[in-house]
Amino acid sequence: MNPESGPADTFESPRQEPRLPPGQVKTDKWPVLHYGSVPRVDLSTWDLQVDGLVEHPQRFDWEAFQQLPRVKVHSDIHCVTRWSRYDNLWEGVSLRELLTRAGVKPEGRFVIAHAEQGFTTNLPLTELLQDDVLLADRHDGEPLTPDHGWPVRLVVPRRYFWKSAKWVRRIELVGRDAPGFWERNGYHNEADPWREERFSDW
Ligand SMILES: Nc1nc2c(c(=O)[nH]1)N[C@H]1C(S)=C(S)[C@@H](COP(=O)(O)O)O[C@H]1N2
Ligand SMILES: [Mo]
């Protein structure tokens, strides 16, 4: 934690009515779901890049990432496989912080998050600028475990959880939206749980 930045700000992800989105079941467990295997990550070679349509491409090694200002976010998780987990406390670095440093060009309107092993997911830039979106390295006071995305995962509380890419390495700004891994494999491009945007129509 960066001693100069003081205590991390905590953001409440806005609650919707009803708190449990349609078709979901509340669970107290935290299931593990992903395609493929849990990557082995070496922190001595790990880095995070912010690039594409930005003025100042950014690259952080692990130490530099740890020095960035920190935020906490309190949110619920809604997975498309119908489980929801309330009251998660995430800690990490705000996407807005990273995107401000990078300076998004006016043409940069969408973001592709790239994870280890080629996994991608796509989101509008406006969503990533929300207060409750972060690159998290801690959950409920503990470092993330490898199966939940250690060292760093994206957390986008207002979308189904597949948009919250685990093992993120690169945030790419692009001009046109393009479907990511699950979005190409039958899942909805927008993924709003309150609208039940589970699967694509095509
Ligand atoms: N890199 C990567 N991130 C991923 C996935 C994946 O296959 N690869 N699956 C997504 C899906 S479908 C879900 S539901 C959540 C599950 O996160 P969890 O295992 O921490 O519950 O991770 C998302 N992030
Ligand atoms: Mo999922």
PDB file of C-alpha atoms and ligand atoms in Angstrom:
ATOM      1  CA  MET A   1       0.000   0.000   0.000  1.00  0.00           C
ATOM      2  CA  ASN A   2       1.257   3.474  -0.819  1.00  0.00           C
ATOM      3  CA  PRO A   3       1.837   5.309   2.478  1.00  0.00           C
ATOM      4  CA  GLU A   4       1.655   8.693   0.754  1.00  0.00           C
ATOM      5  CA  SER A   5      -1.820   8.159  -0.609  1.00  0.00           C
ATOM      6  CA  GLY A   6      -3.386   7.682   2.839  1.00  0.00           C
ATOM      7  CA  PRO A   7      -6.296   5.378   3.557  1.00  0.00           C
ATOM      8  CA  ALA A   8      -8.025   4.065   0.464  1.00  0.00           C
ATOM      9  CA  ASP A   9     -11.345   5.675  -0.507  1.00  0.00           C
ATOM     10  CA  THR A  10     -14.260   3.241  -0.323  1.00  0.00           C
ATOM     11  CA  PHE A  11     -16.942   3.307  -3.005  1.00  0.00           C
ATOM     12  CA  GLU A  12     -20.329   1.671  -2.701  1.00  0.00           C
ATOM     13  CA  SER A  13     -21.424   0.083  -5.931  1.00  0.00           C
ATOM     14  CA  PRO A  14     -24.954   1.474  -6.382  1.00  0.00           C
ATOM     15  CA  ARG A  15     -27.696  -0.947  -5.284  1.00  0.00           C
ATOM     16  CA  GLN A  16     -30.483  -1.622  -7.703  1.00  0.00           C
ATOM     17  CA  GLU A  17     -34.075  -2.572  -6.912  1.00  0.00           C
ATOM     18  CA  PRO A  18     -34.558  -5.422  -6.257  1.00  0.00           C
ATOM     19  CA  ARG A  19     -31.063  -6.172  -4.937  1.00  0.00           C
ATOM     20  CA  LEU A  20     -31.223  -9.687  -6.421  1.00  0.00           C
ATOM     21  CA  PRO A  21     -31.535  -9.449 -10.230  1.00  0.00           C
ATOM     22  CA  PRO A  22     -34.155 -11.568 -12.025  1.00  0.00           C
ATOM     23  CA  GLY A  23     -33.365 -15.274 -12.321  1.00  0.00           C
ATOM     24  CA  GLN A  24     -30.515 -15.172  -9.775  1.00  0.00           C
ATOM     25  CA  VAL A  25     -30.051 -17.196  -6.560  1.00  0.00           C
ATOM     26  CA  LYS A  26     -28.071 -15.820  -3.625  1.00  0.00           C
ATOM     27  CA  THR A  27     -25.119 -17.886  -2.435  1.00  0.00           C
ATOM     28  CA  ASP A  28     -22.647 -17.377   0.384  1.00  0.00           C
ATOM     29  CA  LYS A  29     -19.969 -19.415  -1.358  1.00  0.00           C
ATOM     30  CA  TRP A  30     -17.697 -18.073  -4.055  1.00  0.00           C
ATOM     31  CA  PRO A  31     -17.692 -20.509  -6.988  1.00  0.00           C
ATOM     32  CA  VAL A  32     -14.688 -20.660  -9.316  1.00  0.00           C
ATOM     33  CA  LEU A  33     -15.486 -20.453 -13.022  1.00  0.00           C
ATOM     34  CA  HIS A  34     -13.292 -19.932 -16.057  1.00  0.00           C
ATOM     35  CA  TYR A  35     -12.287 -21.386 -19.376  1.00  0.00           C
ATOM     36  CA  GLY A  36      -8.987 -23.258 -19.418  1.00  0.00           C
ATOM     37  CA  SER A  37      -6.497 -23.581 -16.583  1.00  0.00           C
ATOM     38  CA  VAL A  38      -5.316 -21.278 -13.807  1.00  0.00           C
ATOM     39  CA  PRO A  39      -2.204 -19.557 -15.217  1.00  0.00           C
ATOM     40  CA  ARG A  40       1.093 -19.683 -13.340  1.00  0.00           C
ATOM     41  CA  VAL A  41       2.131 -16.072 -12.901  1.00  0.00           C
ATOM     42  CA  ASP A  42       5.624 -14.900 -11.961  1.00  0.00           C
ATOM     43  CA  LEU A  43       5.526 -11.467 -10.298  1.00  0.00           C
ATOM     44  CA  SER A  44       9.120 -10.765 -11.361  1.00  0.00           C
ATOM     45  CA  THR A  45       8.072 -10.738 -15.022  1.00  0.00           C
ATOM     46  CA  TRP A  46       4.430  -9.649 -14.569  1.00  0.00           C
ATOM     47  CA  ASP A  47       3.381  -6.316 -15.979  1.00  0.00           C
ATOM     48  CA  LEU A  48       0.241  -4.385 -16.724  1.00  0.00           C
ATOM     49  CA  GLN A  49      -0.101  -2.252 -19.821  1.00  0.00           C
ATOM     50  CA  VAL A  50      -2.588   0.446 -20.776  1.00  0.00           C
ATOM     51  CA  ASP A  51      -2.318   1.139 -24.486  1.00  0.00           C
ATOM     52  CA  GLY A  52      -4.120   1.511 -27.813  1.00  0.00           C
ATOM     53  CA  LEU A  53      -5.844   4.870 -28.384  1.00  0.00           C
ATOM     54  CA  VAL A  54      -4.102   6.724 -25.537  1.00  0.00           C
ATOM     55  CA  GLU A  55      -1.714   9.678 -25.455  1.00  0.00           C
ATOM     56  CA  HIS A  56       0.719   8.103 -22.980  1.00  0.00           C
ATOM     57  CA  PRO A  57       0.870   4.298 -23.014  1.00  0.00           C
ATOM     58  CA  GLN A  58       1.470   2.986 -19.499  1.00  0.00           C
ATOM     59  CA  ARG A  59       3.390  -0.008 -18.252  1.00  0.00           C
ATOM     60  CA  PHE A  60       3.601  -1.021 -14.601  1.00  0.00           C
ATOM     61  CA  ASP A  61       5.651  -3.806 -13.118  1.00  0.00           C
ATOM     62  CA  TRP A  62       4.343  -5.320  -9.881  1.00  0.00           C
ATOM     63  CA  GLU A  63       6.180  -2.862  -7.670  1.00  0.00           C
ATOM     64  CA  ALA A  64       4.991   0.149  -9.639  1.00  0.00           C
ATOM     65  CA  PHE A  65       1.424  -1.159  -9.614  1.00  0.00           C
ATOM     66  CA  GLN A  66       1.584  -1.444  -5.807  1.00  0.00           C
ATOM     67  CA  GLN A  67       2.639   2.221  -5.570  1.00  0.00           C
ATOM     68  CA  LEU A  68      -0.484   3.506  -7.345  1.00  0.00           C
ATOM     69  CA  PRO A  69      -3.248   5.179  -5.300  1.00  0.00           C
ATOM     70  CA  ARG A  70      -5.654   2.561  -3.945  1.00  0.00           C
ATOM     71  CA  VAL A  71      -9.435   2.341  -3.693  1.00  0.00           C
ATOM     72  CA  LYS A  72     -11.856  -0.035  -1.997  1.00  0.00           C
ATOM     73  CA  VAL A  73     -15.151  -1.039  -3.578  1.00  0.00           C
ATOM     74  CA  HIS A  74     -18.086  -2.732  -1.871  1.00  0.00           C
ATOM     75  CA  SER A  75     -20.177  -4.658  -4.409  1.00  0.00           C
ATOM     76  CA  ASP A  76     -22.370  -7.651  -5.168  1.00  0.00           C
ATOM     77  CA  ILE A  77     -21.378 -10.287  -7.761  1.00  0.00           C
ATOM     78  CA  HIS A  78     -23.903 -11.575 -10.310  1.00  0.00           C
ATOM     79  CA  CYS A  79     -22.784 -14.531 -12.407  1.00  0.00           C
ATOM     80  CA  VAL A  80     -24.623 -15.505 -15.580  1.00  0.00           C
ATOM     81  CA  THR A  81     -24.744 -19.093 -14.249  1.00  0.00           C
ATOM     82  CA  ARG A  82     -27.331 -17.651 -11.769  1.00  0.00           C
ATOM     83  CA  TRP A  83     -25.439 -17.280  -8.527  1.00  0.00           C
ATOM     84  CA  SER A  84     -25.086 -13.923  -6.801  1.00  0.00           C
ATOM     85  CA  ARG A  85     -22.726 -13.195  -3.916  1.00  0.00           C
ATOM     86  CA  TYR A  86     -23.439 -10.118  -1.813  1.00  0.00           C
ATOM     87  CA  ASP A  87     -21.065  -7.813   0.049  1.00  0.00           C
ATOM     88  CA  ASN A  88     -17.679  -8.280  -1.558  1.00  0.00           C
ATOM     89  CA  LEU A  89     -14.959  -5.862  -0.514  1.00  0.00           C
ATOM     90  CA  TRP A  90     -12.464  -5.333  -3.303  1.00  0.00           C
ATOM     91  CA  GLU A  91      -9.199  -3.420  -3.057  1.00  0.00           C
ATOM     92  CA  GLY A  92      -6.945  -2.284  -5.841  1.00  0.00           C
ATOM     93  CA  VAL A  93      -6.489   0.469  -8.389  1.00  0.00           C
ATOM     94  CA  SER A  94      -9.324   2.421  -9.985  1.00  0.00           C
ATOM     95  CA  LEU A  95      -9.597   2.087 -13.762  1.00  0.00           C
ATOM     96  CA  ARG A  96     -10.290   5.793 -13.910  1.00  0.00           C
ATOM     97  CA  GLU A  97      -6.921   6.455 -12.277  1.00  0.00           C
ATOM     98  CA  LEU A  98      -5.138   4.359 -14.895  1.00  0.00           C
ATOM     99  CA  LEU A  99      -7.089   5.799 -17.817  1.00  0.00           C
ATOM    100  CA  THR A 100      -6.482   9.359 -16.625  1.00  0.00           C
ATOM    101  CA  ARG A 101      -2.743   8.714 -16.512  1.00  0.00           C
ATOM    102  CA  ALA A 102      -2.840   7.216 -19.990  1.00  0.00           C
ATOM    103  CA  GLY A 103      -4.930  10.066 -21.437  1.00  0.00           C
ATOM    104  CA  VAL A 104      -7.580   8.443 -23.615  1.00  0.00           C
ATOM    105  CA  LYS A 105      -7.736   9.919 -27.118  1.00  0.00           C
ATOM    106  CA  PRO A 106     -11.161  11.191 -28.270  1.00  0.00           C
ATOM    107  CA  GLU A 107     -11.444   8.207 -30.655  1.00  0.00           C
ATOM    108  CA  GLY A 108     -10.976   5.732 -27.796  1.00  0.00           C
ATOM    109  CA  ARG A 109     -14.530   4.675 -26.924  1.00  0.00           C
ATOM    110  CA  PHE A 110     -14.291   0.985 -26.013  1.00  0.00           C
ATOM    111  CA  VAL A 111     -11.939  -1.125 -23.976  1.00  0.00           C
ATOM    112  CA  ILE A 112     -10.663  -4.633 -24.512  1.00  0.00           C
ATOM    113  CA  ALA A 113      -9.318  -6.233 -21.330  1.00  0.00           C
ATOM    114  CA  HIS A 114      -6.687  -8.835 -22.195  1.00  0.00           C
ATOM    115  CA  ALA A 115      -5.886 -11.573 -19.710  1.00  0.00           C
ATOM    116  CA  GLU A 116      -3.319 -14.362 -19.552  1.00  0.00           C
ATOM    117  CA  GLN A 117      -3.772 -17.133 -22.132  1.00  0.00           C
ATOM    118  CA  GLY A 118      -5.616 -14.933 -24.647  1.00  0.00           C
ATOM    119  CA  PHE A 119      -8.880 -14.370 -22.752  1.00  0.00           C
ATOM    120  CA  THR A 120     -10.534 -11.040 -23.610  1.00  0.00           C
ATOM    121  CA  THR A 121     -13.663  -9.137 -22.725  1.00  0.00           C
ATOM    122  CA  ASN A 122     -15.064  -5.888 -24.124  1.00  0.00           C
ATOM    123  CA  LEU A 123     -16.681  -2.921 -22.393  1.00  0.00           C
ATOM    124  CA  PRO A 124     -17.625   0.662 -23.222  1.00  0.00           C
ATOM    125  CA  LEU A 125     -15.148   3.235 -21.900  1.00  0.00           C
ATOM    126  CA  THR A 126     -17.988   4.970 -20.014  1.00  0.00           C
ATOM    127  CA  GLU A 127     -18.528   1.841 -17.894  1.00  0.00           C
ATOM    128  CA  LEU A 128     -14.850   1.606 -16.959  1.00  0.00           C
ATOM    129  CA  LEU A 129     -14.884   5.220 -15.760  1.00  0.00           C
ATOM    130  CA  GLN A 130     -17.469   4.438 -13.044  1.00  0.00           C
ATOM    131  CA  ASP A 131     -16.410   4.744  -9.386  1.00  0.00           C
ATOM    132  CA  ASP A 132     -16.998   1.055  -8.660  1.00  0.00           C
ATOM    133  CA  VAL A 133     -14.746  -0.379 -11.409  1.00  0.00           C
ATOM    134  CA  LEU A 134     -11.230  -1.421 -10.445  1.00  0.00           C
ATOM    135  CA  LEU A 135      -8.308  -3.726 -11.022  1.00  0.00           C
ATOM    136  CA  ALA A 136      -8.426  -5.662  -7.764  1.00  0.00           C
ATOM    137  CA  ASP A 137      -5.615  -7.540  -6.074  1.00  0.00           C
ATOM    138  CA  ARG A 138      -7.446  -8.130  -2.762  1.00  0.00           C
ATOM    139  CA  HIS A 139     -10.882  -9.447  -1.797  1.00  0.00           C
ATOM    140  CA  ASP A 140     -12.438  -9.354   1.693  1.00  0.00           C
ATOM    141  CA  GLY A 141      -9.109  -8.318   3.201  1.00  0.00           C
ATOM    142  CA  GLU A 142      -6.968 -11.065   1.649  1.00  0.00           C
ATOM    143  CA  PRO A 143      -4.863 -11.231  -1.515  1.00  0.00           C
ATOM    144  CA  LEU A 144      -6.795 -12.800  -4.387  1.00  0.00           C
ATOM    145  CA  THR A 145      -6.208 -16.523  -4.722  1.00  0.00           C
ATOM    146  CA  PRO A 146      -4.848 -17.813  -8.051  1.00  0.00           C
ATOM    147  CA  ASP A 147      -8.199 -19.382  -9.010  1.00  0.00           C
ATOM    148  CA  HIS A 148     -10.004 -16.044  -8.469  1.00  0.00           C
ATOM    149  CA  GLY A 149      -7.547 -14.084 -10.626  1.00  0.00           C
ATOM    150  CA  TRP A 150      -4.346 -13.421  -8.640  1.00  0.00           C
ATOM    151  CA  PRO A 151      -2.430 -11.254  -9.040  1.00  0.00           C
ATOM    152  CA  VAL A 152      -4.939  -8.810 -10.588  1.00  0.00           C
ATOM    153  CA  ARG A 153      -8.475  -9.071 -11.913  1.00  0.00           C
ATOM    154  CA  LEU A 154     -10.901  -6.584 -13.363  1.00  0.00           C
ATOM    155  CA  VAL A 155     -14.091  -5.982 -11.337  1.00  0.00           C
ATOM    156  CA  VAL A 156     -17.108  -4.477 -13.135  1.00  0.00           C
ATOM    157  CA  PRO A 157     -19.956  -4.846 -10.613  1.00  0.00           C
ATOM    158  CA  ARG A 158     -22.835  -3.654 -12.841  1.00  0.00           C
ATOM    159  CA  ARG A 159     -22.316  -6.371 -15.463  1.00  0.00           C
ATOM    160  CA  TYR A 160     -22.459 -10.145 -15.270  1.00  0.00           C
ATOM    161  CA  PHE A 161     -19.264 -11.450 -13.757  1.00  0.00           C
ATOM    162  CA  TRP A 162     -17.745 -12.830 -16.956  1.00  0.00           C
ATOM    163  CA  LYS A 163     -16.857  -9.198 -17.824  1.00  0.00           C
ATOM    164  CA  SER A 164     -14.686  -9.188 -14.676  1.00  0.00           C
ATOM    165  CA  ALA A 165     -11.645 -10.726 -16.352  1.00  0.00           C
ATOM    166  CA  LYS A 166      -9.232 -12.605 -14.106  1.00  0.00           C
ATOM    167  CA  TRP A 167      -5.414 -12.476 -14.563  1.00  0.00           C
ATOM    168  CA  VAL A 168      -5.533  -9.155 -16.475  1.00  0.00           C
ATOM    169  CA  ARG A 169      -2.358  -7.964 -18.230  1.00  0.00           C
ATOM    170  CA  ARG A 170      -3.481  -5.313 -20.659  1.00  0.00           C
ATOM    171  CA  ILE A 171      -6.152  -2.642 -21.019  1.00  0.00           C
ATOM    172  CA  GLU A 172      -6.474  -1.691 -24.685  1.00  0.00           C
ATOM    173  CA  LEU A 173      -8.398   1.361 -25.865  1.00  0.00           C
ATOM    174  CA  VAL A 174     -10.107   0.907 -29.226  1.00  0.00           C
ATOM    175  CA  GLY A 175     -12.408   2.955 -31.449  1.00  0.00           C
ATOM    176  CA  ARG A 176     -14.972   0.297 -32.280  1.00  0.00           C
ATOM    177  CA  ASP A 177     -16.543  -2.304 -30.080  1.00  0.00           C
ATOM    178  CA  ALA A 178     -15.453  -5.890 -30.743  1.00  0.00           C
ATOM    179  CA  PRO A 179     -16.711  -8.971 -28.913  1.00  0.00           C
ATOM    180  CA  GLY A 180     -14.421 -10.708 -26.426  1.00  0.00           C
ATOM    181  CA  PHE A 181     -14.106 -14.402 -25.641  1.00  0.00           C
ATOM    182  CA  TRP A 182     -17.506 -15.166 -24.066  1.00  0.00           C
ATOM    183  CA  GLU A 183     -19.196 -12.481 -26.162  1.00  0.00           C
ATOM    184  CA  ARG A 184     -18.112 -14.405 -29.299  1.00  0.00           C
ATOM    185  CA  ASN A 185     -19.338 -17.628 -27.732  1.00  0.00           C
ATOM    186  CA  GLY A 186     -23.026 -16.845 -27.324  1.00  0.00           C
ATOM    187  CA  TYR A 187     -23.045 -14.426 -24.391  1.00  0.00           C
ATOM    188  CA  HIS A 188     -24.631 -10.990 -24.555  1.00  0.00           C
ATOM    189  CA  ASN A 189     -22.495  -8.006 -25.495  1.00  0.00           C
ATOM    190  CA  GLU A 190     -23.880  -5.742 -22.745  1.00  0.00           C
ATOM    191  CA  ALA A 191     -24.421  -8.230 -19.864  1.00  0.00           C
ATOM    192  CA  ASP A 192     -26.706  -6.115 -17.635  1.00  0.00           C
ATOM    193  CA  PRO A 193     -28.059  -8.470 -14.921  1.00  0.00           C
ATOM    194  CA  TRP A 194     -31.205  -6.372 -14.256  1.00  0.00           C
ATOM    195  CA  ARG A 195     -32.150  -6.658 -17.915  1.00  0.00           C
ATOM    196  CA  GLU A 196     -31.182 -10.332 -17.923  1.00  0.00           C
ATOM    197  CA  GLU A 197     -28.830  -9.815 -20.842  1.00  0.00           C
ATOM    198  CA  ARG A 198     -27.438 -13.348 -20.596  1.00  0.00           C
ATOM    199  CA  PHE A 199     -27.186 -14.586 -24.176  1.00  0.00           C
ATOM    200  CA  SER A 200     -26.917 -12.888 -27.537  1.00  0.00           C
ATOM    201  CA  ASP A 201     -29.824 -13.022 -29.955  1.00  0.00           C
ATOM    202  CA  TRP A 202     -27.814 -14.169 -32.953  1.00  0.00           C
TER     203      TRP A 202
HETATM  204  N1  LIG B   1      -9.162 -14.697 -17.682  1.00  0.00           N
HETATM  205  C1  LIG B   1     -10.405 -15.131 -17.500  1.00  0.00           C
HETATM  206  N2  LIG B   1     -11.224 -14.394 -16.738  1.00  0.00           N
HETATM  207  C2  LIG B   1     -12.498 -14.809 -16.527  1.00  0.00           C
HETATM  208  C3  LIG B   1     -13.000 -15.989 -17.123  1.00  0.00           C
HETATM  209  C4  LIG B   1     -12.114 -16.743 -17.944  1.00  0.00           C
HETATM  210  O1  LIG B   1     -12.466 -17.771 -18.516  1.00  0.00           O
HETATM  211  N3  LIG B   1     -10.815 -16.283 -18.102  1.00  0.00           N
HETATM  212  N4  LIG B   1     -14.294 -16.362 -16.890  1.00  0.00           N
HETATM  213  C5  LIG B   1     -15.239 -15.349 -16.427  1.00  0.00           C
HETATM  214  C6  LIG B   1     -16.439 -15.947 -15.891  1.00  0.00           C
HETATM  215  S1  LIG B   1     -17.439 -16.730 -17.011  1.00  0.00           S
HETATM  216  C7  LIG B   1     -16.827 -15.777 -14.588  1.00  0.00           C
HETATM  217  S2  LIG B   1     -18.360 -16.243 -14.044  1.00  0.00           S
HETATM  218  C8  LIG B   1     -15.908 -15.189 -13.588  1.00  0.00           C
HETATM  219  C9  LIG B   1     -15.770 -16.104 -12.401  1.00  0.00           C
HETATM  220  O2  LIG B   1     -14.898 -15.552 -11.450  1.00  0.00           O
HETATM  221  P1  LIG B   1     -14.602 -16.366 -10.129  1.00  0.00           P
HETATM  222  O3  LIG B   1     -14.015 -17.698 -10.534  1.00  0.00           O
HETATM  223  O4  LIG B   1     -13.668 -15.541  -9.330  1.00  0.00           O
HETATM  224  O5  LIG B   1     -15.920 -16.566  -9.413  1.00  0.00           O
HETATM  225  O6  LIG B   1     -14.625 -14.952 -14.121  1.00  0.00           O
HETATM  226  C10 LIG B   1     -14.644 -14.383 -15.418  1.00  0.00           C
HETATM  227  N5  LIG B   1     -13.302 -14.024 -15.749  1.00  0.00           N
HETATM  228 MO    MO B   2     -19.492 -17.040 -15.939  1.00  0.00          MO
END
